Structure formats: C-alpha cells, structure tokens
Amino acid sequence: MRQASLRRALAAAALAAGVALAPHAAAQELKIAVAADVTSIDPHFFNLFPNNNIAEHIFDKLVQMDADSRMIPGIATSWKTIDPTTWEFKLRKGVKFHDGSELTAEDVAFSIDRVAQIPNSPGPFVAYTKAIVGKQIVDPYTIRFKTAAPHPLMPNDLSTIYIVSRKIATGASTEDFNTGKATVGSGRFKFVRYANGDRVELARNDAYWGEKAPWEKVTFRIVKNEASRVAALLSGDVDAIEQPPIADLPRVKSDPRFTVSSKISHRVIYFNFDHLERSSPFVTGKDGKPLAANPLRDLRVRKAISKAINRPAIAERVMEGQATPAGQLVSEKLFGHVPGMKAEAYDPDGAKKLLAEAGYPDGFNLTIHGPSGRYVNDEKIVQAVAQMLTRVGIASKVETAPMGPYSGRASKQEFSFHMVGWGASTGEASSPLRSLLATFNRDKGLGAVNWGRYSNPKVDYVVEQAIQQVDDENRRAMLQQATKLAMEDLGIMPVHFQYTIWATKKGVAYAPRTDEYTLAFQFRPVK
Amino acid sequence: MLVFIIRRSLQSVVVLLAMSLIVFVGVYAVGNPIDILINPQADQIDRERAIAALGLDKPMLEQYWVFLRGAAEGDLGKSFVHSTSALKLILEKMPATLELAFAAMAIAIVLGIPLGLWAGLKPDAFSGRTIMAGSILGFSLPTFWVGLMLIMVFSVMLGWLPSNGRGETVSVLGVPLSFLTVDGLRHLVMPATNLALFNVALLIRLTRSGAHEALLQDYVKFARAKGLSNRRVIGVHVLRNILIPIVTVIGLQFGSLIAFAIVTESVFAWPGMGKLLIDSINLLDRPVIVAYLLVIVTFFILINLAVDILYSALDPRVRLGRGIARCSHAPRVMRAAPLPPTGARAPQTPFRRVVDDFFANPVATFGFGLLCLIVFFAIFAPLISPQNPYDLAQIDVMEGRLPPGSPTATGGTFWLGTDDQGRDMLSAIFYGLRISLAVGAASTVLALVIGLAAGLTAAYLGGRFEAMVMRVVDIQLSFPAILIALILIAVLGQGTGKVIAALVTIQWAYYARTVRAAAMVEKRREYIEAARCLALSPARIVFRHLLPNCLPPLIVVATVQVAAAIALEATLSFLGLGLPITEPSLGLLIANGYQYLLSGKYWISFFPGIALLLTIVSINLVADQLRDVLNPRLRSGPAPAAGRPTPAGGQGCARTSSRRRASSGPSTT
C-alpha cells in the first residue's frame, strides 16, 4: 500500500512539474484572497465583517451603500417618513429569489423578525432592528415600520439587514445556511460551497434584477498571513487580494503585471485618554512614582500631546502614504464631516510650552498601549507616537497585545493612553459620537465604547438631540457641532483615516470602497 | 499488561480532566469573547444580552460544570462563532492536518534515516560532516522563515508550485484526501517539506549517533570478525539495533507534528486543525480551543500508550508495569563514571580531559570561538553599538527603512541599514543578541532547576508521586507553546520576564523527563545502595550522590535548550506573542522584518536572521562536541573506570526528544 502510494506520488509529482506552467483558467472565473475568516454563511447569525462581505453577494438589503458609503436604493426603491415615528418603504417589483419565488414584504418582515430570534449569536444584528416596535404590510410591495421615538437612522439601520426567503428560512438553523440548504437569497451570486477556514465558492445569478456580475464563478480564498497573501497574487494563484501589506506595495506597484487601488476608509485611528479623576495607572512622574492627579484630565496636556504628534510623518513614513491625517471623526465623503476642520499641526515647541503651563515642564513618564495585528501597521503607529512624545519630554514606553486581551483591559479603564480604530459603518458621524464620545450610560445605550470615560454634558446634549432629528440638514449641522465640541476638548485624539487597499492582476480592476468591503461584482475585466 | 493499560487509562482520564480545567480557566482569564466578537456599534444592553445568550454571564465554575456535563455525553460544546459543534469542526479539519503530518513524516524518514546512516558510517568524511552541518541548519532556521522562502522561490520566482492552500481532494471512505490528485500533491509538497525540516534534522542526528555508537559495539566487531558482508552488518545488525529509539521518536514526533503544524498551516493557509486553533484563539472561541486541546491530549496519550506497548514488543528487556517502562535504559547520551571513582588511577582530572577532547575537533573549536565572540558582542552591546536602539529619543521614523551604508543625521553611517522605526540595524542586532541570549539562558537555567528538582524527586520517591509528576509532564508536553504564551501574556502582560516564564513553563517538563530517566538508571547502582546502607539521609543521597551523576546528560540538554529557547522565542514573536516591540530580540527583529521580505528591503530581516543562525549554529556545534566528549563510550582512550556492560544499541529515553520546539534536541537523545 505504502509502496503503491509512493509510486503514485512520484508519478504525480512528475506530472505536476510538467503542468506547472500551464496558463490560468478562463477570465470568467475570479479568485480573490481575503484576509479574515468567514465564520458562517447565515446572514443574521453574526454581525462580523467577513461574514457580511460574503452575504453582500448572496443576499439583498432594502437599502444599499455606494462606494462612498452613501445610501442608494436596494430592494426598496424609495423610503420616507409618514409621521415622525413611522417609516414607509416601497419595494422593487419582480425581484426573484434564487429558487425563482418572488421577494415580497412578507420576506422583509420575516427577515427582521429572524434577526432577533437567532440563538447563540455572539454578535447579533438586533442593534439595527430594535428601534422597530411594529410592522405593517400595506401590500406586497409596501411595508411600514413604527418606532417608539423619532428614528432618523432607519434607512441606515436597514442597510445592514439581509433579506432571506421566508418560505425557505422558516425553521432553518445557522448550520442549514452553512451547508447551503437554506442559503437562498436574491443577490448577484448563488451559493455553491463553504469550506470553513478555507474558501467560499459562488456562482453568478443570471436572473438578478440589477446589473449582472461580470464573473460566472467566484472563489474567495481565506489567507490570513499577509505575506502569504501577497505571494498568492505574485505567483498567480489568485486574481486579486485585499489588504496587501503596506510594506510590499512598492514592489507590487512597480510590477507591470499588477495594479493597486486604494481608497480612504470610514475607519479613523485614534487614541483614548484616561479621563477618570484618579492616579492614572500608566502615568508616573519623572522619578517613576505615581502622580496623585491625572495630568490627562488637563486639556493643555491633551493639547500638548496632540501637537507633539507629527501626523503627516506617520501618514507618509509609517503608513507609506496609505493614510490621511485626521482632525475629526469621519472622512470627507461621510455624513457629518466638518468641512475645513484640519488635523492638529505638528508643533513640538508649542507642545513643550503647553506642558510647562500645565505644570509639567519636564514632562512625565507614560506607557502607551496598542493592539497588535488589528489595524493597519498598528504597532508601528504606537511606536512612532511614543518616539514623538518622548521628544517633547513625555518619556514613553509601548506595550501591545492581541485584540482579545487588549480590548478586555481597555474596556475596563486599565490603560492611560491607548490606540483604537473605529469604522463608522452606518456612514454617519453619529456612529462614533454616540459610541465613543457620549457619556457612558447603559440605560440610554450611549458611550458603549467610551473606554476613556470622556464626559462632556454639552456634547451629550447635542448628540442626543441629533440622533432624534429626522431632518437631514438639521441633523448634519448638529453632528458637526457635536464633533467640533468634542474635538476642541480632545475627548479622543484622531491620528488618521486609514486607506483600504486592493491589489489585482492586470486585466482586472476594482472600484475601491469606503466601507472596506471586497465585492466580487465590483471587480471588472479591463483591457 | 492489562493492568498496565487500565492504570494508564485511569491516569489519562485524570489528565484530560486537569487539562480541560486548566484550559478553561486560562481562556477565561484571557478575556470575554463578546468584547471582540460583538459589533462595536452595539450598546451596553445588546452586549449584556449577547453575553447571556452564550452563557458567559454565569460564574466560571458553573460554566465549567455545564461543560463537564456536556462532555460526559460526548458534547464538547458549540463554537461561539460558527454555531457548529466544536468537536465536529475539529474532526472536519483533522484529515488535512493528518495528511500534512504523515507527508512530513514520510519525507523525514525517506531523507533522514539514509543520510543519518551515511553520516554515522563515515563520521570523519567530508560527506558525513556536511550532512551533520546541514542538519544543524534544519533546526536552526525558524519554520515561518523557511516557509516563506520556499514560497518565494518555488511559487513567486519559479512558478512551479501553488503558494498556499489545499488542493483538490478525493473522498476515500468518506475522508477527503488530497495526496491522490495531482493538484493536491502540488499543494502538499511545500508545506510538508517545511514541516518535515525539523524532523529530517532530528532523524539524521538520531540515526547518525546510533550508528556511530553501534559500530563500536562488540556485536558489530563480532559480526565483522565472522566475515559478514558490510551490507549485512549495517543493514541487519546495526540498523536493527538503532531502529528502536528511532521508531519511538517517530511515534512521538508524530504527535508533535500535529500539534505544531500551527506555524506551517498559518504560512501556507492550510485548512487544518492548527489554523483552526489559531483562528479560535484570536476570536477567544473557547469551546473550540478546549475541544482542540482535549483531542490533541487524547492523541498524545494514545500515541504514548502505543509506543510503550510497541516498545515492550520490540525489546524484551522492557517490562511494562514495573513503573519505569522504556526509560529503564541508560540515556544513550553519556554516562560519566560514577562518583566517587572506583579507585582506578586517574592520571588526568576529568575536567582537563574534557577540555582536551573538546578542542581536539577544529569545527567545535570554531563553534566555541564564534560563540565567545557572540557572547562578547551581547555583553558589551551598550559600549560598542553606535546607537541605543531601545531609547526612543535616539531613533526617528523619518530615518526608517534606509538601506545599508546610508548616512545618519549626525554624520555617522547605518552600516546595516535601518528598520521601519529608524533603528540602526547593527545596534539593534547587538542589543537583540543580548536579549535573545539572556532570555535563552535565563529560561534554561530556571527550567533546569525546576525540572531537576521534579525529576530527581520523582525518580527517588517513585510510586504515586512519580506517577503524578510524570502525568503532569505528559500534559506539559502536549500543550502547544503558543497557548501557554497567550494565556500568560493575558494574565501577566507583555514583557521579558513573562516570556521567560512562558519558556520555563514550556521547557521544565523536558528536563524532568531527562533527569528522571538518568536517575532511574543511577539509583539502581551499587553506590546508591551503599549510601542507603550507610543510612544517609534521603536529601543527602539525592543531592550529593544521585545529582552529580545525572548532571552530564543535562549539561548537553541544557546547551541545546538555550538554542531551542532562542528559536522558540523567535517563533513566539512571529505569532505576535513575544517581547515588547520597543525592545526587540533577534527573533522579534526577524518577525518585524518578515513582512519586508517580499518588498526588496531585505536587510530588515536578513541580517538579524544571519545573526540568529550563527548563534544557534555555534551553540549546537558546542553542544554536539560536548555530547561526544562527555560520552565515555565514544571516548578513544581507555575504557571508563566503571566499565559496566552497556545494553546493545544503547537506546536512550527517546521520549525526551518528543518535544518539537522546546527540545530542538536531536543531540540530546
């Protein structure tokens, strides 16, 4: 047996060497290497980026986001408020599920209910459906949602809910979706196969209601190691990759066989200050003894830290141009961006002066914390910031940890000054404002990720008004006002907006997106 | 035999229980999975609800109890993130990992045994020496580095092989196998070779020292005197005698291959169990982590049991159930003459002899010289480095990634270039050497002391205590190093001390096993009996009589372990679990530079790689020679004073080399 298989192995190896240089498959197939693991195909089980990325292909939503995170019609052709607490959505007619049945308001209502009924979800979608207190199906193509209070973000919320077929998904478990038994959507692609930790295979839906995808077959390969991912592209094993490591970009760009596309992301990289009135755990005097008062509560100290940081240098050197310095919460195209609000200019002398004014002419000692392997070049950013702070007198050390233990400690206020990133996935400044800068308040559901425990009644007031303001222009003005208040007070300190990067082989182009999704139908064959 | 198996099974249940509790508590300490799983936009009440949905709001002991109740019915829980039975997930991934491990083992056997035999038969020939020197490379180079190099050469540059993933599979009796298809084989070749590399080196060295030693034995001389052909002498007599330890090691290494395929699977995106474990650790998917480890421990227990039974079948001198099983043999490594000397005239002090013998070999002398030079650089790094790379005020990101020979802002030169943070690579390498050597030495000494105490006491006391210690050792040896590190880092935070603690935790069991094996032999000797008759205190017998006689094998083991600890630290750094990033060791420098390998900025990880390679090679050269000169049976001079008959083939406690990373220990068996 062993001998036989050995002989077979040798024969196969000889063959392998022979066919190795054969040309790649026809252009109708697209192979993409993605960076993160898809844990389930059930679109309601777990609100996780890689899962949603796959769901975007198989399922439709009422409202879609365009490449700049602006809302565009999906299954809903239009939406409006009938009164302050009622939203009405008109559905597209003639949309067919992959099994040929028609998508109607019944399926929409069913999908919204299913979100709340998923058992054992580690990250449910209920945050986006719980505002709905009542549903009314007016006709098969009209559905109304009642809310308890005015809820301007209804379309934004529903841009995250995937619509499944009521007929097929009734009683279906998450496993039924993973095996494909219940994986019937109305999206551009049909489900073919999911091999956990390895790949997802999809086939084009030729009956799609909108523009059909240019690829007959799509394979997503999961390749987490970034160097291996680049190697997969360079060796021609895949046609496109997401998140090539920045270090390798010059090489990929200089090679005529490949194209790189990138776009500013909705993600801001920022630092949290410890705002608690206490002896901050990782701040000590120059003598190494704890300081009785927390210097980070002093706006002059926060300002000094912000001035000490050379953001253009980080964007140019550490991020190799793949970031834009940030002075606010959301980037230019997003709702609530404040025009003209620039990042703090690099001013080490000003920083030293402010430190002296605040009573720290010689600075103090600080340990900066950061996650490892979570955001683009996260450890390098933290180190560069430590260098810059050390130069103005704040002698800094760096500690990093994987996101698991790191976020656990950060959310318990165990750090003094630490780095995090935030993606405004609803496409609005309200997302960072209510989660990061509003005062931590369980009952109001505000400040859930306000790890530095920043608290400013003025900001709270404006944010609470804004999230109930249905009129878009008024809401935009309020979000801008809250952003200005929070940024002038340095509740958190933004560093930059990172870019999302894709690399493709020549002949394939990608239309890059703010929301970081890698969508097969946005890759096009080009000459 | 039956009694032996029943007792083993009972012990195993205890091991599994203990294992599950340790992992449960450990992962619990790392953090709440909901913190990283839930979408950040969720508010506090959503979070609480999700925590309750997974039962994570209950007290830890209650959660453990729920787990145990499920486990008793064969249900190890559902994965948090996949909503699928954890056991099912693991079993789904098992064929891929087993296939990789079998392929790696096959490569190791096909390459390792013939090369080792050749080197053993021609120890002084150029070819023999080249094979041995090459084998040092096999366990000096970090696996992740070699993996990417293979991809670079065979996928990116030559385009011969696919860079990652598993190829097409065919289902055989319901098990998907990829080695039966051409596409599958093409995908399998590189990762299997990468994984096999360490074992090729291990088998070369094992076979070589076995053969080398066997050739000096009386039965070989006798066979030759009888006029048997060289082929028959080697093919039948020598090979059969050296095969027993090799078979044992192959059996034990197989378990390690499965557990430590983690790195290879990550580099090659191989969809196996190891990759599943890493993914689960990153997501704190506790049911999968616990289930994975229980499966692996069960594997180890079964393999150990099989090896024990096989051993007794192969070697009638081993009596199962007498407690000490296969380790009743002398460790093949070396046995110093028992102290006190038996009255033979000693014209030379033993120390003098060892020194003379050591420097008789020019290669070892070179290795020793190189090692001295490296240690010198490490100790005096602050005095000879142009820059203090750990002082953030002295480095500047604006000077990052400069090629070798670039001028510094202050008029100097970056002879070896700078890394991404603007550190002078030359200074960073000197300082990195310092940290690496310190970490290696400190963890080795601590692990040695703990292992020595545990092993000696176990061997001396025997009985329940011994069984307990050895079961704990079993647990240790089956615990993937990365998980220990992650748990420790979560509980303690990052830092040099914590990495040392992790390395000690990983290594001590290895010493305990080695020293126990040696002590088991020594304690049957007459001098111990004599000491007992003199009614000396147990402490005195253990420390004054037993200990000195068990030391020589440990010295060699320890030397190799320093190298192993340095390599392990590098791998931990690669997995992001090592030292603080602002005070990089050699391993961390390589890991940081890893991402620049494909970019053309070779100097960022190439030079630290060379430094690491030189360090590990020089330590191993010294260790090899130490092993030879401390082994009385290999001595060219007169027979050792205590000239006791030695068992043919001199099988050692091969188990001692079962640890892949922690042992790095080919020359220790």
Tab-separated table of C-alpha atoms in Angstrom, chain A residues 231-417:
chain	number	residue	atom	x	y	z
A	231	ALA	CA	2.746	35.632	-2.541
A	232	ALA	CA	-0.545	34.148	-3.758
A	233	LEU	CA	-1.048	37.182	-6.004
A	234	LEU	CA	2.555	37.346	-7.198
A	235	SER	CA	2.538	33.652	-8.077
A	236	GLY	CA	-0.734	33.966	-9.973
A	237	ASP	CA	-2.710	31.654	-7.684
A	238	VAL	CA	-5.366	34.330	-7.225
A	239	ASP	CA	-6.515	37.268	-9.349
A	240	ALA	CA	-6.964	39.779	-6.554
A	241	ILE	CA	-6.215	40.252	-2.871
A	242	GLU	CA	-7.463	42.586	-0.202
A	243	GLN	CA	-5.197	44.313	2.301
A	244	PRO	CA	-1.767	43.670	0.801
A	245	PRO	CA	0.782	44.613	3.465
A	246	ILE	CA	1.843	48.212	3.009
A	247	ALA	CA	5.474	47.148	3.085
A	248	ASP	CA	5.037	45.249	-0.154
A	249	LEU	CA	3.123	47.945	-2.052
A	250	PRO	CA	6.142	49.499	-3.782
A	251	ARG	CA	7.090	46.114	-5.161
A	252	VAL	CA	3.559	45.268	-6.325
A	253	LYS	CA	3.116	48.745	-7.838
A	254	SER	CA	6.376	48.617	-9.736
A	255	ASP	CA	5.490	45.267	-11.303
A	256	PRO	CA	3.597	45.793	-14.578
A	257	ARG	CA	1.660	42.584	-14.010
A	258	PHE	CA	-0.333	44.109	-11.140
A	259	THR	CA	-2.499	47.072	-10.246
A	260	VAL	CA	-3.072	48.601	-6.829
A	261	SER	CA	-6.180	50.532	-5.927
A	262	SER	CA	-6.901	52.167	-2.601
A	263	LYS	CA	-9.439	54.453	-1.005
A	264	ILE	CA	-9.842	56.329	2.220
A	265	SER	CA	-11.789	54.160	4.633
A	266	HIS	CA	-14.578	55.054	7.043
A	267	ARG	CA	-12.177	53.971	9.782
A	268	VAL	CA	-10.475	56.540	11.989
A	269	ILE	CA	-7.421	55.565	14.045
A	270	TYR	CA	-7.456	57.439	17.343
A	271	PHE	CA	-6.166	57.487	20.891
A	272	ASN	CA	-8.236	57.374	24.054
A	273	PHE	CA	-7.169	59.478	27.032
A	274	ASP	CA	-7.863	58.367	30.570
A	275	HIS	CA	-10.438	60.962	31.689
A	276	LEU	CA	-11.059	59.493	35.135
A	277	GLU	CA	-10.305	61.500	38.244
A	278	ARG	CA	-7.664	59.235	39.718
A	279	SER	CA	-3.974	58.484	39.706
A	280	SER	CA	-3.778	57.198	36.147
A	281	PRO	CA	-2.345	53.647	36.066
A	282	PHE	CA	0.340	54.200	33.441
A	283	VAL	CA	1.375	57.787	34.116
A	284	THR	CA	4.228	58.428	36.540
A	285	GLY	CA	6.425	61.352	37.405
A	286	LYS	CA	9.947	61.545	36.066
A	287	ASP	CA	11.054	59.861	39.285
A	288	GLY	CA	8.873	56.839	38.455
A	289	LYS	CA	6.421	57.496	41.291
A	290	PRO	CA	2.681	57.649	40.551
A	291	LEU	CA	1.218	61.130	40.139
A	292	ALA	CA	-1.594	62.000	42.520
A	293	ALA	CA	-3.544	63.883	39.854
A	294	ASN	CA	-4.209	62.564	36.369
A	295	PRO	CA	-2.451	65.006	34.017
A	296	LEU	CA	-4.510	63.752	31.067
A	297	ARG	CA	-7.582	65.459	32.534
A	298	ASP	CA	-5.900	68.776	31.776
A	299	LEU	CA	-6.864	69.997	28.302
A	300	ARG	CA	-3.461	71.699	27.974
A	301	VAL	CA	-1.733	68.322	28.401
A	302	ARG	CA	-4.031	66.669	25.867
A	303	LYS	CA	-3.412	69.559	23.501
A	304	ALA	CA	0.348	69.226	24.028
A	305	ILE	CA	0.198	65.526	23.174
A	306	SER	CA	-1.805	66.261	20.052
A	307	LYS	CA	0.671	68.968	18.963
A	308	ALA	CA	3.639	66.669	19.632
A	309	ILE	CA	2.412	64.158	17.092
A	310	ASN	CA	3.680	64.579	13.578
A	311	ARG	CA	0.663	63.177	11.749
A	312	PRO	CA	1.975	63.808	8.215
A	313	ALA	CA	5.138	61.900	9.126
A	314	ILE	CA	3.083	58.946	10.346
A	315	ALA	CA	0.963	59.012	7.202
A	316	GLU	CA	3.999	59.290	4.930
A	317	ARG	CA	6.593	57.140	6.700
A	318	VAL	CA	4.739	54.623	8.848
A	319	MET	CA	1.724	54.227	6.578
A	320	GLU	CA	3.758	54.830	3.404
A	321	GLY	CA	1.169	57.248	2.116
A	322	GLN	CA	-1.805	54.953	2.788
A	323	ALA	CA	-3.468	57.280	5.316
A	324	THR	CA	-4.700	60.855	5.621
A	325	PRO	CA	-4.050	62.820	8.838
A	326	ALA	CA	-7.292	63.244	10.776
A	327	GLY	CA	-8.615	66.046	12.938
A	328	GLN	CA	-12.169	64.768	13.241
A	329	LEU	CA	-14.282	61.640	13.394
A	330	VAL	CA	-15.314	60.870	9.830
A	331	SER	CA	-13.642	61.403	6.475
A	332	GLU	CA	-14.707	63.831	3.812
A	333	LYS	CA	-17.475	61.964	1.990
A	334	LEU	CA	-19.289	60.808	5.112
A	335	PHE	CA	-22.375	62.399	6.640
A	336	GLY	CA	-21.464	64.819	9.418
A	337	HIS	CA	-17.947	65.606	8.214
A	338	VAL	CA	-16.936	69.142	9.201
A	339	PRO	CA	-15.519	70.909	6.138
A	340	GLY	CA	-12.209	72.612	6.752
A	341	MET	CA	-11.551	71.039	10.133
A	342	LYS	CA	-7.889	70.134	9.822
A	343	ALA	CA	-5.674	67.791	11.802
A	344	GLU	CA	-3.654	69.453	14.557
A	345	ALA	CA	-0.403	70.808	13.111
A	346	TYR	CA	2.911	69.370	14.283
A	347	ASP	CA	4.319	71.822	16.821
A	348	PRO	CA	6.780	70.298	19.317
A	349	ASP	CA	7.748	73.691	20.778
A	350	GLY	CA	4.118	74.603	21.335
A	351	ALA	CA	3.665	71.208	22.991
A	352	LYS	CA	6.547	71.820	25.413
A	353	LYS	CA	5.168	75.247	26.231
A	354	LEU	CA	1.724	73.851	26.975
A	355	LEU	CA	3.211	71.126	29.166
A	356	ALA	CA	5.130	73.762	31.128
A	357	GLU	CA	1.970	75.841	31.510
A	358	ALA	CA	0.141	72.818	32.826
A	359	GLY	CA	2.836	72.331	35.444
A	360	TYR	CA	4.891	69.614	33.747
A	361	PRO	CA	7.922	71.496	32.403
A	362	ASP	CA	9.960	68.264	32.377
A	363	GLY	CA	7.066	66.135	31.195
A	364	PHE	CA	6.220	62.799	32.797
A	365	ASN	CA	6.539	59.072	32.108
A	366	LEU	CA	3.851	57.280	30.148
A	367	THR	CA	3.173	53.769	28.900
A	368	ILE	CA	1.204	53.743	25.664
A	369	HIS	CA	-0.908	50.698	24.849
A	370	GLY	CA	-1.904	49.430	21.443
A	371	PRO	CA	-3.393	46.356	19.801
A	372	SER	CA	-1.235	44.088	17.666
A	373	GLY	CA	-2.397	42.945	14.267
A	374	ARG	CA	-5.807	44.589	14.390
A	375	TYR	CA	-5.392	47.775	12.339
A	376	VAL	CA	-3.010	48.537	9.507
A	377	ASN	CA	0.502	48.886	10.989
A	378	ASP	CA	-0.978	49.386	14.463
A	379	GLU	CA	2.183	48.528	16.402
A	380	LYS	CA	4.277	50.814	14.244
A	381	ILE	CA	1.946	53.751	14.746
A	382	VAL	CA	2.095	53.325	18.512
A	383	GLN	CA	5.891	53.207	18.440
A	384	ALA	CA	6.134	56.302	16.261
A	385	VAL	CA	3.797	58.162	18.636
A	386	ALA	CA	5.983	57.056	21.554
A	387	GLN	CA	9.064	58.446	19.783
A	388	MET	CA	7.348	61.772	19.202
A	389	LEU	CA	6.047	62.113	22.753
A	390	THR	CA	9.477	61.211	24.143
A	391	ARG	CA	10.954	64.126	22.157
A	392	VAL	CA	8.730	66.674	23.918
A	393	GLY	CA	9.528	65.279	27.363
A	394	ILE	CA	6.821	62.664	27.865
A	395	ALA	CA	9.133	59.645	28.178
A	396	SER	CA	7.044	56.891	26.642
A	397	LYS	CA	7.114	53.135	26.660
A	398	VAL	CA	4.998	50.900	24.464
A	399	GLU	CA	3.042	47.762	25.270
A	400	THR	CA	0.968	45.898	22.722
A	401	ALA	CA	-1.234	42.818	22.921
A	402	PRO	CA	-3.570	40.866	20.665
A	403	MET	CA	-7.046	42.387	20.436
A	404	GLY	CA	-8.669	39.772	22.693
A	405	PRO	CA	-6.867	40.561	25.938
A	406	TYR	CA	-6.271	44.144	24.825
A	407	SER	CA	-9.907	45.149	24.402
A	408	GLY	CA	-10.787	43.376	27.631
A	409	ARG	CA	-8.356	45.556	29.561
A	410	ALA	CA	-9.087	48.742	27.643
A	411	SER	CA	-12.823	48.468	28.266
A	412	LYS	CA	-12.137	48.208	31.997
A	413	GLN	CA	-10.195	51.504	32.026
A	414	GLU	CA	-6.911	49.747	32.804
A	415	PHE	CA	-4.886	51.974	30.456
A	416	SER	CA	-3.896	55.637	30.467
A	417	PHE	CA	-3.391	56.382	26.784
